[in-house]
Short mmCIF file of C-alpha atoms and ligand atoms in Angstrom, two decimals:
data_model
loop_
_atom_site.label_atom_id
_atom_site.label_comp_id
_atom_site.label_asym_id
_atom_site.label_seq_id
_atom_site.Cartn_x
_atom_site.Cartn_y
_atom_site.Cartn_z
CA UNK O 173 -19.40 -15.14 2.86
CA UNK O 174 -19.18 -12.62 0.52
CA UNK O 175 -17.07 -9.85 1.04
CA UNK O 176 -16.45 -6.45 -0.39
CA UNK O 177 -13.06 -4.70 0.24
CA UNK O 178 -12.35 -1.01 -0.45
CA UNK O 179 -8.74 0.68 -0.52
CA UNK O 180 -7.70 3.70 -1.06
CA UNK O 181 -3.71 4.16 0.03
CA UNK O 182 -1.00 6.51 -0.02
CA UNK O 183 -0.97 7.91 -3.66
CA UNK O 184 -4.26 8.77 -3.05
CA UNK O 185 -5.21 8.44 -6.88
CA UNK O 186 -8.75 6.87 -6.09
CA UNK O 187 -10.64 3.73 -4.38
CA UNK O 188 -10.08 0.01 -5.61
CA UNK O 189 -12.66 -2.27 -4.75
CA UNK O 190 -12.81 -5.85 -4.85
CA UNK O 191 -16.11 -8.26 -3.89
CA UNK O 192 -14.54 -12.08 -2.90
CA UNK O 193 -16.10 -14.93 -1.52
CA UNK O 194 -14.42 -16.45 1.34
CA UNK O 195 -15.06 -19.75 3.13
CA UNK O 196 -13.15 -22.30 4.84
CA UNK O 197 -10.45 -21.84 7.57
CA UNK O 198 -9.38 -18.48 8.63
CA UNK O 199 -5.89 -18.77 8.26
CA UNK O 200 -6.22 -20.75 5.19
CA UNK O 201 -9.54 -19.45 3.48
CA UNK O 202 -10.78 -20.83 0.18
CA UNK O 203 -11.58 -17.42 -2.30
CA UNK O 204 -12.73 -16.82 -5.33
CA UNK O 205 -13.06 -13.11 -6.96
CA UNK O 206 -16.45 -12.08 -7.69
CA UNK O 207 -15.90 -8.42 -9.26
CA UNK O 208 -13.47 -5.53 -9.01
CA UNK O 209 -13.57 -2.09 -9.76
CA UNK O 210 -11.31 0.93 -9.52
CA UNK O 211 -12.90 4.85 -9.08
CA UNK O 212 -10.89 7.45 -9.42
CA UNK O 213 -11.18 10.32 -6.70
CA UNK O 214 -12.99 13.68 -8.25
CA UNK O 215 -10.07 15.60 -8.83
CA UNK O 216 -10.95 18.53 -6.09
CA UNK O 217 -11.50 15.42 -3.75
CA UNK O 218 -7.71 14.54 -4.34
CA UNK O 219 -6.59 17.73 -4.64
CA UNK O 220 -7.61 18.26 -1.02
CA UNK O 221 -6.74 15.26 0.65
CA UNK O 222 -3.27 15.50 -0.85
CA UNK O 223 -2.07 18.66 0.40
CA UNK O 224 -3.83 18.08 4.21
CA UNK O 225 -1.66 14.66 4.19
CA UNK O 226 1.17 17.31 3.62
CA UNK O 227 0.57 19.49 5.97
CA UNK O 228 -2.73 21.79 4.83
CA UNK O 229 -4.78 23.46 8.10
CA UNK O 230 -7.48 22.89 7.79
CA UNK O 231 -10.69 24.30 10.34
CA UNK O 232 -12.94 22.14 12.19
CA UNK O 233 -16.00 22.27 9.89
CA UNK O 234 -13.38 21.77 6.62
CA UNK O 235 -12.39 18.76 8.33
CA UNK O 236 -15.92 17.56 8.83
CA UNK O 237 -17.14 18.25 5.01
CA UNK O 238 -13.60 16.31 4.33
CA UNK O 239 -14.27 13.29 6.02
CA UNK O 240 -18.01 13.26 5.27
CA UNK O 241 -16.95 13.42 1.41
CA UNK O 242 -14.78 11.03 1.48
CA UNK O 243 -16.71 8.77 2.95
CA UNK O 244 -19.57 9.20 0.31
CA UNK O 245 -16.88 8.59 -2.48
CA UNK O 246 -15.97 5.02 -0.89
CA UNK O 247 -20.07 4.36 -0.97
CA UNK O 248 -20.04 5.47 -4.74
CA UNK O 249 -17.13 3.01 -5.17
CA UNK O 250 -18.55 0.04 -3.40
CA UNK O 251 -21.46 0.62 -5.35
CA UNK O 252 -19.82 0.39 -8.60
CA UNK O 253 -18.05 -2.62 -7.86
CA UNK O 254 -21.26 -4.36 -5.87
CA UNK O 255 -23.92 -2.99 -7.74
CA UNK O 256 -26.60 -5.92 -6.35
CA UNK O 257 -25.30 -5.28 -2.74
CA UNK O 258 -24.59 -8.75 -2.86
CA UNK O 259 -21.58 -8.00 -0.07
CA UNK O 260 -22.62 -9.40 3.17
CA UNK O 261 -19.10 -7.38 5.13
CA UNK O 262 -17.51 -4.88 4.23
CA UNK O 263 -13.43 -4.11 5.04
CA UNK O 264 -12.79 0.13 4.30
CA UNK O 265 -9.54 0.96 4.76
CA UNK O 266 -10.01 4.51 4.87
CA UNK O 267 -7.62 7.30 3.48
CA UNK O 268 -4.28 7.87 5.49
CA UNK O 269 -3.55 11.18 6.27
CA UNK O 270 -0.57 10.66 8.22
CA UNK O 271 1.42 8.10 9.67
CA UNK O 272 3.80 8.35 12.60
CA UNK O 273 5.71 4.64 13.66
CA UNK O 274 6.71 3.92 16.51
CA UNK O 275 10.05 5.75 17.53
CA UNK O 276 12.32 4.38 20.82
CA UNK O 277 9.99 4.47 23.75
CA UNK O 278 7.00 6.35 22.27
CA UNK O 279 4.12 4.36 20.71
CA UNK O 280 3.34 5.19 16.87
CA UNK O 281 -0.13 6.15 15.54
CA UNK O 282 -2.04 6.56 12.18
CA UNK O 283 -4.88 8.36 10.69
CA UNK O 284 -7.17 6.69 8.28
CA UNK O 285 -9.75 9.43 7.11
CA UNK O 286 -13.06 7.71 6.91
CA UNK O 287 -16.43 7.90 9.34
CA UNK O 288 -17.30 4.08 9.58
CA UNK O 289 -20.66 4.50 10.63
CA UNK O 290 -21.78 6.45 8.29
CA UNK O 291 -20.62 4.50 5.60
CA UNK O 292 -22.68 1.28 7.18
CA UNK O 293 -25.41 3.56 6.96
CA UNK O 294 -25.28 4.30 3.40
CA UNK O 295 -24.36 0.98 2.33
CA UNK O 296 -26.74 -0.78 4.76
CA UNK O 297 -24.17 -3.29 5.53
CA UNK O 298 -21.45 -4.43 8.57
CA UNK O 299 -18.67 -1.95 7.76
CA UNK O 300 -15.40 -2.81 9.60
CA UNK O 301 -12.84 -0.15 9.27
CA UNK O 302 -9.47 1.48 11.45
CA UNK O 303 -7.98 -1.81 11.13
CA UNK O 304 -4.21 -0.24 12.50
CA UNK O 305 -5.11 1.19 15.63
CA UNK O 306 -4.87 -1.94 17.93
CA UNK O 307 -1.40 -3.10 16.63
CA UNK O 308 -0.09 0.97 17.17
CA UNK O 309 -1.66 0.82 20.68
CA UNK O 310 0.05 -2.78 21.01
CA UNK O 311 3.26 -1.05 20.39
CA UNK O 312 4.10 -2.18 16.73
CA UNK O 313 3.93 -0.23 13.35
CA UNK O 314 0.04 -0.97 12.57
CA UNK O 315 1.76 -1.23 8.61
CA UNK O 316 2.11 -3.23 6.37
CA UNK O 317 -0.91 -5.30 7.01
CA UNK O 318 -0.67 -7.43 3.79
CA UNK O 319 1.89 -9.84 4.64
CA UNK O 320 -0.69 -11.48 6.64
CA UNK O 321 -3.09 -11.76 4.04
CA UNK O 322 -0.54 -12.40 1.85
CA UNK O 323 0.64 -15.90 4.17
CA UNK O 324 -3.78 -16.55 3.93
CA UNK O 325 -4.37 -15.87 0.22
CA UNK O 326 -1.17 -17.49 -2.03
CA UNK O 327 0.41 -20.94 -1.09
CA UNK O 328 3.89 -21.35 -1.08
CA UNK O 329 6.46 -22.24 -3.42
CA UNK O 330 9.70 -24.77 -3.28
CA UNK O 331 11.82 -21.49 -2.36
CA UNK O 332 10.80 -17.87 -0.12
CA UNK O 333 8.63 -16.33 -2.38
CA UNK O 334 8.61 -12.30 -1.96
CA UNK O 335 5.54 -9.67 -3.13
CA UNK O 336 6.18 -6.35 -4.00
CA UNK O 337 3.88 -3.62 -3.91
CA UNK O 338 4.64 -0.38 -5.97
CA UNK O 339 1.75 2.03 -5.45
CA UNK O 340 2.55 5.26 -3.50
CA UNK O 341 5.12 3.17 -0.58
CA UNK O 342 7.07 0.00 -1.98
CA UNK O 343 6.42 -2.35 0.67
CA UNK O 344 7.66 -6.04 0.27
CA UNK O 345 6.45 -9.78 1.92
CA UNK O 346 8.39 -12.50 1.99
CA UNK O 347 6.83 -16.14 2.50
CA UNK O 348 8.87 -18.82 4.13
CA UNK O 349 9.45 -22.20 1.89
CA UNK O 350 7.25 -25.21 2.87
CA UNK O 351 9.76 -27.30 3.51
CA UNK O 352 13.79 -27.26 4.17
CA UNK O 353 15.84 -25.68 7.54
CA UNK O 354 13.26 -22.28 6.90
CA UNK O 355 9.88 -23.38 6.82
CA UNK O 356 9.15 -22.78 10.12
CA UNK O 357 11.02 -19.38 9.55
CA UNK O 358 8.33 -16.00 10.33
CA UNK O 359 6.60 -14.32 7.52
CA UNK O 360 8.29 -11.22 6.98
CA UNK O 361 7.53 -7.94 5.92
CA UNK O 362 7.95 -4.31 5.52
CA UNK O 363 7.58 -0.55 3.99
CA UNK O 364 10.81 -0.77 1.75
CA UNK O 365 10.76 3.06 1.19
CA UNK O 366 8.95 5.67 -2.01
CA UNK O 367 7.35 3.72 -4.96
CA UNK O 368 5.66 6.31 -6.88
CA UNK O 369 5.13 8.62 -4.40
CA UNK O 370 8.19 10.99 -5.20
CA UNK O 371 8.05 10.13 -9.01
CA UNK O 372 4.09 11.42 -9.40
CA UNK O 373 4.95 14.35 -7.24
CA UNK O 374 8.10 15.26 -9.66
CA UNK O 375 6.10 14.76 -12.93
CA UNK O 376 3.26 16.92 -11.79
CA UNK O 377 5.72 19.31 -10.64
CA UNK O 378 7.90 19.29 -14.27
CA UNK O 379 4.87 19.26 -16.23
CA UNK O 380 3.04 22.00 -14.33
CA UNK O 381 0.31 19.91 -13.20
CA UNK O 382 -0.66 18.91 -16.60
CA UNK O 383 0.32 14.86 -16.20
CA UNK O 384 -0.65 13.01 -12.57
CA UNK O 385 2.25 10.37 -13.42
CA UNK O 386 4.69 9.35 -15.71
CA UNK O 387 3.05 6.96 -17.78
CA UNK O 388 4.93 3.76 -18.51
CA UNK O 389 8.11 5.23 -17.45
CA UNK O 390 8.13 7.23 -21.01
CA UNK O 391 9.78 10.17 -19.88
CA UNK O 392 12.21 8.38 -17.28
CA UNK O 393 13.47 6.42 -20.09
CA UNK O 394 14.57 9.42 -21.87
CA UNK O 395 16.87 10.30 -19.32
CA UNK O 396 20.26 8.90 -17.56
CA UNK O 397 20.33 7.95 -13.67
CA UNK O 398 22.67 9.22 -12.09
CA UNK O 399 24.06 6.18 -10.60
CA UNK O 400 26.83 7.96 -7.57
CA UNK O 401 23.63 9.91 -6.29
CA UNK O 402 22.01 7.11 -6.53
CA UNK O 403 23.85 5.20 -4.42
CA UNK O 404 24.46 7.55 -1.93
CA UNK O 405 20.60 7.30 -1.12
CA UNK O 406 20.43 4.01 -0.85
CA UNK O 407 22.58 4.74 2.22
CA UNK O 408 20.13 7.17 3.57
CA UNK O 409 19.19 5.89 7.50
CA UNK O 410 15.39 4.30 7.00
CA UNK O 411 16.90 2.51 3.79
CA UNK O 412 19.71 1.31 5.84
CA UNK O 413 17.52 0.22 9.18
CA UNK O 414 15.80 -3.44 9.68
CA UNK O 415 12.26 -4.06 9.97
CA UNK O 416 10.06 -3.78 11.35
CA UNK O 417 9.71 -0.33 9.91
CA UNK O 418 7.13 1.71 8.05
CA UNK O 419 6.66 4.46 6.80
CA UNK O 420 4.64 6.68 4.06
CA UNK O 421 4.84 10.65 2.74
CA UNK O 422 5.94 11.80 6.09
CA UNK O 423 9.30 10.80 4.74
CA UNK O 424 9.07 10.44 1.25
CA UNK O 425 7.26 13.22 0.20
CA UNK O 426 7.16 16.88 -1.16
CA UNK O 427 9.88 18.16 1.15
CA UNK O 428 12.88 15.02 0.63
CA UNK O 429 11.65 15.52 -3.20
CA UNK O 430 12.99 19.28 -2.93
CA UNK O 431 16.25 17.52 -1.39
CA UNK O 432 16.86 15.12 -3.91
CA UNK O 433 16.07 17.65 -6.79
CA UNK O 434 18.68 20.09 -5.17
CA UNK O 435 21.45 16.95 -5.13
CA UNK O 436 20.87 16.25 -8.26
CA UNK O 437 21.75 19.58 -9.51
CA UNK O 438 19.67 22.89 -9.95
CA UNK O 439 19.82 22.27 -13.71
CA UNK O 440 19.18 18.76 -13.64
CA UNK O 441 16.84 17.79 -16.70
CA UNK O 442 13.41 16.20 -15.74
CA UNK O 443 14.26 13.29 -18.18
CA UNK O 444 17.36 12.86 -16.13
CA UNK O 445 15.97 13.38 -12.53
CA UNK O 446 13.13 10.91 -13.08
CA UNK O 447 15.08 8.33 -14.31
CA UNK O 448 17.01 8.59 -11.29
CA UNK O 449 14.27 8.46 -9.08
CA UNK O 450 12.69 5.60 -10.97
CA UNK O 451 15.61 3.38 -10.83
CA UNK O 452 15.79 4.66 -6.62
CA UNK O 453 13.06 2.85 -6.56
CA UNK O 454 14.01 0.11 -7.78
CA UNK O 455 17.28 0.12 -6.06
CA UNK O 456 16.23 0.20 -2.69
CA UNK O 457 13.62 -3.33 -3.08
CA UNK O 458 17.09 -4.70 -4.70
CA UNK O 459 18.81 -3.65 -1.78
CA UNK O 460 16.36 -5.42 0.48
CA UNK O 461 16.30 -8.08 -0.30
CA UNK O 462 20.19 -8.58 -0.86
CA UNK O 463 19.67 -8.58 2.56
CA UNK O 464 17.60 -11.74 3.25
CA UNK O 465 16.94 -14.74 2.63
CA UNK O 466 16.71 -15.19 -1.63
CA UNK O 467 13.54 -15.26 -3.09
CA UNK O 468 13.24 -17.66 -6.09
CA UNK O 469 10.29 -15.40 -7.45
CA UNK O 470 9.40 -11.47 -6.78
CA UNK O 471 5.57 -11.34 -7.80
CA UNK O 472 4.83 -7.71 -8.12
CA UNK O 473 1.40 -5.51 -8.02
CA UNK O 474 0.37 -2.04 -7.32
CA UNK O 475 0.18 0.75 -9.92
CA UNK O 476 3.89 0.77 -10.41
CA UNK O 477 3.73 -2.61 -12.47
CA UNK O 478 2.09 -0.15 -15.40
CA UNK O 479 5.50 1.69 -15.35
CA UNK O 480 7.26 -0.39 -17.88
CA UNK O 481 10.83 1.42 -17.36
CA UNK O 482 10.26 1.10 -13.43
CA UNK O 483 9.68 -3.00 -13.91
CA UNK O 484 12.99 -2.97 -16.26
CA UNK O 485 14.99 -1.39 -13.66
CA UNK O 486 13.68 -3.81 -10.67
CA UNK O 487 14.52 -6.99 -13.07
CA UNK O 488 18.18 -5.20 -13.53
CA UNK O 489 18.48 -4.94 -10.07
CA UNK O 490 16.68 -7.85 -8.29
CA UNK O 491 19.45 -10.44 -9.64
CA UNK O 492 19.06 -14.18 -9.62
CA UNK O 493 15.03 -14.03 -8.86
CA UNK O 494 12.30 -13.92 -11.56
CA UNK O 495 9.89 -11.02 -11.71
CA UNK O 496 6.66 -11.43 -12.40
CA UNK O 497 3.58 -9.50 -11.91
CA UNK O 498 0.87 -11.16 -9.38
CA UNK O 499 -1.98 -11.02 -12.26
CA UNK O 500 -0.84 -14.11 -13.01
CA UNK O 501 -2.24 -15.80 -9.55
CA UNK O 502 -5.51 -14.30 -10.33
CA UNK O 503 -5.00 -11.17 -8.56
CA UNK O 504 -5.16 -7.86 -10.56
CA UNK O 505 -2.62 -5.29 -10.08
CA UNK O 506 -4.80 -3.02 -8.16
CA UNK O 507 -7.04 -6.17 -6.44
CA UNK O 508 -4.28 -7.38 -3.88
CA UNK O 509 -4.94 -4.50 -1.00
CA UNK O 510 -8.41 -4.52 -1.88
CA UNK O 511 -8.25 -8.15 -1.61
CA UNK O 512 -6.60 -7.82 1.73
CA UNK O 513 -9.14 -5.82 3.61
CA UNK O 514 -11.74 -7.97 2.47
CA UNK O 515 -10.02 -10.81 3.73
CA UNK O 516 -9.35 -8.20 7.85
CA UNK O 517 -12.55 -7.82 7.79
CA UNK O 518 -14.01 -11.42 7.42
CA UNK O 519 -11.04 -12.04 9.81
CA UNK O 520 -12.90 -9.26 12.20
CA UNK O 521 -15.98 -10.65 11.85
CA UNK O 522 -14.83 -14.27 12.74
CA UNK O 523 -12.85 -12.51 15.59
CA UNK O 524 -9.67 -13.98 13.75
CA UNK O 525 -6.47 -12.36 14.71
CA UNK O 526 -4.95 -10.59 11.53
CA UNK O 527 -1.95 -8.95 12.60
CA UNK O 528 1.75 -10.84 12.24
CA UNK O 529 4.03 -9.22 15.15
CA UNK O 530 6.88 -10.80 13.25
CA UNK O 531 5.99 -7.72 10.38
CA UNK O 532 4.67 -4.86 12.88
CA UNK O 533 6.55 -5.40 16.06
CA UNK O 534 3.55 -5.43 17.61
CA UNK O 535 3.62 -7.06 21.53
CA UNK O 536 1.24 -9.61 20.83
CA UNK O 537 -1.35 -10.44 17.55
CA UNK O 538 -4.66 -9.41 17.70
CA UNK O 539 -7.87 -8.90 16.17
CA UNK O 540 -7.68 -5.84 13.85
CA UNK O 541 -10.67 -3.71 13.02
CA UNK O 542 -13.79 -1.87 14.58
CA UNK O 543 -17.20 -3.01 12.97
CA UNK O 544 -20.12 -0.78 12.80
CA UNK O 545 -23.39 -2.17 12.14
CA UNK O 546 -25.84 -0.35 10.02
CA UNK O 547 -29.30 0.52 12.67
CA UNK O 548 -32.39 -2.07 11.80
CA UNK O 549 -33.89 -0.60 8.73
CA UNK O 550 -36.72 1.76 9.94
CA UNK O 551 -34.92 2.50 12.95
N1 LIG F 196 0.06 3.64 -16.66
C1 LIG F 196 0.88 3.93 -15.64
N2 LIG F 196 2.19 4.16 -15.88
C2 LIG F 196 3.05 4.45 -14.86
N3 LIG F 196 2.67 4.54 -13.56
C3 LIG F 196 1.35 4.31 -13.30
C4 LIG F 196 0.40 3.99 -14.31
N4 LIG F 196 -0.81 3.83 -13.69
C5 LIG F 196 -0.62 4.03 -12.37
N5 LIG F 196 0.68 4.32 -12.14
C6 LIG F 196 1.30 4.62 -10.84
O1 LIG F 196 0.64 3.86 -9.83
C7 LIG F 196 0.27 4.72 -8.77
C8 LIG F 196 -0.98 4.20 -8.07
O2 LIG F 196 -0.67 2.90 -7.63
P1 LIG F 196 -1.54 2.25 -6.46
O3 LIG F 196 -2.98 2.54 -6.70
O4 LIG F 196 -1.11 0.83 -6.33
O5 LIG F 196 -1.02 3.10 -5.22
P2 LIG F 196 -1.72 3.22 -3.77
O6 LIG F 196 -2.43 1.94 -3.47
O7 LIG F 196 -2.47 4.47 -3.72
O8 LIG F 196 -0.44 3.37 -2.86
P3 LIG F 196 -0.01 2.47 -1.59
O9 LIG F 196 -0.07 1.05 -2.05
O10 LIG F 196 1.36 2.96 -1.30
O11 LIG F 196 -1.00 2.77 -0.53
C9 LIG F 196 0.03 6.05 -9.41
O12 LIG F 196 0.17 7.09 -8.47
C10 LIG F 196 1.11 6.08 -10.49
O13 LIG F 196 2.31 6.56 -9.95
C1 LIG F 197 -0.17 3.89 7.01
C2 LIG F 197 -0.44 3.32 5.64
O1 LIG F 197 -1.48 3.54 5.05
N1 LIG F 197 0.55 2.58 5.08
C3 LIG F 197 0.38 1.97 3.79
C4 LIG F 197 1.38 2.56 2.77
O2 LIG F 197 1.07 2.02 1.48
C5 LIG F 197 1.90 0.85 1.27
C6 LIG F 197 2.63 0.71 2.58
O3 LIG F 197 2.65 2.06 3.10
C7 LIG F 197 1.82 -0.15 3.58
O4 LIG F 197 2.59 -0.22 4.76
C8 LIG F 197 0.48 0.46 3.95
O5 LIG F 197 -0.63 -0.10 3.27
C9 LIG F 197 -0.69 -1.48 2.96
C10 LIG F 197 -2.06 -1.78 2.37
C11 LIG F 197 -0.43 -2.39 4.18
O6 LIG F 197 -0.79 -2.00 5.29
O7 LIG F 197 0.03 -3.52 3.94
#
């Protein structure tokens, strides 16, 4: 079947979009990449959907326009990835706005902007879509959903074999070994803490809008991390917690930037205070997953792989593993969540359970996803 995917996730910088054909056994499907394409947001669009995830009122009709908007941007990017409409499914993932886990006794929940129906509508094609809800109203964290694709998509190696995504949220898989006392260990998985989403909010904010990120790490580089500040955070309560555990801009986000900015000192120089954030990021997946069982490989994707200081940093502190970006599995840095939500969505369709309650917490696995189906034509 072929299926497109569409993502758009927490650094909100646009819509990747991948078309795959999958066959074969669910949990074990054969795929093959037919086309990919990444399109950016308009920058109002982004603008907008930014500052409601951080707290923006909006009115009722705003919301509407918001939604509808969106929604007509993901049709613009499945279009420019599937220009044939040779998809048969599509997966949307929507854009979150805000994401609230699960916390003691009361159940989390999660907003993924995006009207399903409509979007079947305009594409004329099985949309499937608000693939988090169920696991949230199962009790677990509805995130991250890509360990399970993760397991589906890439075999395994002699050793655990971890995946590391750095786009907004770090989030991190790790695959049991085939064989050996751990092979019949769970997947595992969770939202490691901020990737890029506190570094692109501190370079818009030093260069006065003018730059969305900090392009290869250029400017971090410049500067010296301030290593005791550093590792104070890293003993910061989420970073210190065990999964399953998510999380998003709710906690790394404009406010805890202000925070860090004021601990690092009201004079601190931008150089400085982004290379200290940069290597925090890389600090905290080291910390992880000194924790765990050791990887023999980290394969990394997500926009953060383009930040060449950022990928320095990880190798310096991810000891004893080799780094290496998932491109070379023939998955582009910003295909693999694409890739995922084409993959929940065939799952959907084939009424395949997708979620891993080893990763969410969730009570039980189930089938993730509602579908919408486009009205007969003429109808
Ligand atoms: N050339 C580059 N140099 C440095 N950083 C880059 C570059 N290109 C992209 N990035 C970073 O990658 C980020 C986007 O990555 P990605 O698209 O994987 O995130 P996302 O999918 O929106 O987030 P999440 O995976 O958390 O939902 C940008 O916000 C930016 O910080
Ligand atoms: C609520 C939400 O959108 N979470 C995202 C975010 O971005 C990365 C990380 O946090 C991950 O948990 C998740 O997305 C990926 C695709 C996931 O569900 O695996």
């Amino acid at each position: 079947m072929r299926v497109l995917g569409l993502m758009s996730g927490t650094s909100a910088d646009g819509v990747d979009a991948v078309l795959v054909r999958l066959e074969g056994r669910s949990a074990r499907p054969r795929w093959r990449i037919l086309a990919g394409a990444h399109t950016p947001y308009p920058p109002d669009l982004r603008e907008r959907l930014v500052a409601v995830g951080q707290g923006r009122p909006l009115d009722a009709a705003a919301w509407l326009t918001l939604a509808e908007e969106l929604t007509e941007h993901q049709a613009v990017a499945a279009r420019a990835c599937d220009p044939q409409g040779r998809a048969e499914l599509v997966g949307c993932h929507g854009q979150t706005l805000w994401h609230r886990p699960p916390d003691g006794e009361r159940r989390g929940a999660s907003w993924q902007l995006l009207q399903g129906p409509l979007l079947a509508e305009l594409l004329g094609r099985p949309v499937v879509f608000d693939f988090r809800s169920v696991d949230l109203a199962l009790g677990g964290h509805g995130a991250p959903l890509v360990p399970a694709t993760d397991a589906a998509l890439l075999g395994r190696i002699g050793g655990w074999r971890a995946l590391l995504n750095l786009g907004g949220i770090a989030n991190l898989t790790l695959l049991p070994p085939p064989t050996g006392p751990d092979r019949n260990a769970p997947v595992q998985g969770w939202d490691c803490g901020p990737a890029n989403t506190l570094l692109d909010l501190a370079v818009s904010r030093f260069s006065d809008g003018r730059l969305p990120f900090d392009a290869d790490g250029a400017w971090a580089r410049q500067g010296r991390i301030d290593e005791g500040r550093l590792q104070q955070w890293l003993r910061e309560p989420y970073l210190q917690a065990p999964p399953p555990k998510s999380t998003g801009r709710e906690l790394f986000g404009a406010a805890d930037l202000d925070r860090r900015l004021a601990e690092l000192g009201a004079g601190v120089e931008p150089a400085d205070a982004l290379a200290t954030l940069t290597a925090f990021t890389a600090a905290v997946v080291g910390q992880d997953l000194a924790r765990g069982p050791r990887p023999l490989e980290l394969l990394v994707a997500g926009g953060g792989t383009r930040n060449g200081f950022l990928m320095e940093q990880l190798q310096r502190r991810c000891r004893g593993m080799a780094v290496r970006s998932l491109a070379g599995h023939g998955i582009a840095e910003d295909q693999r969540e694409a890739l995922a939500f084409a993959l929940l969505a065939w799952w959907r369709w084939r009424g395949h359970p997708g979620s891993l309650p080893s990763v969410t917490g969730a009570r039980r696995a189930a089938v993730l996803g509602v579908m919408a189906v486009p009205p007969p034509s003429g109808g």
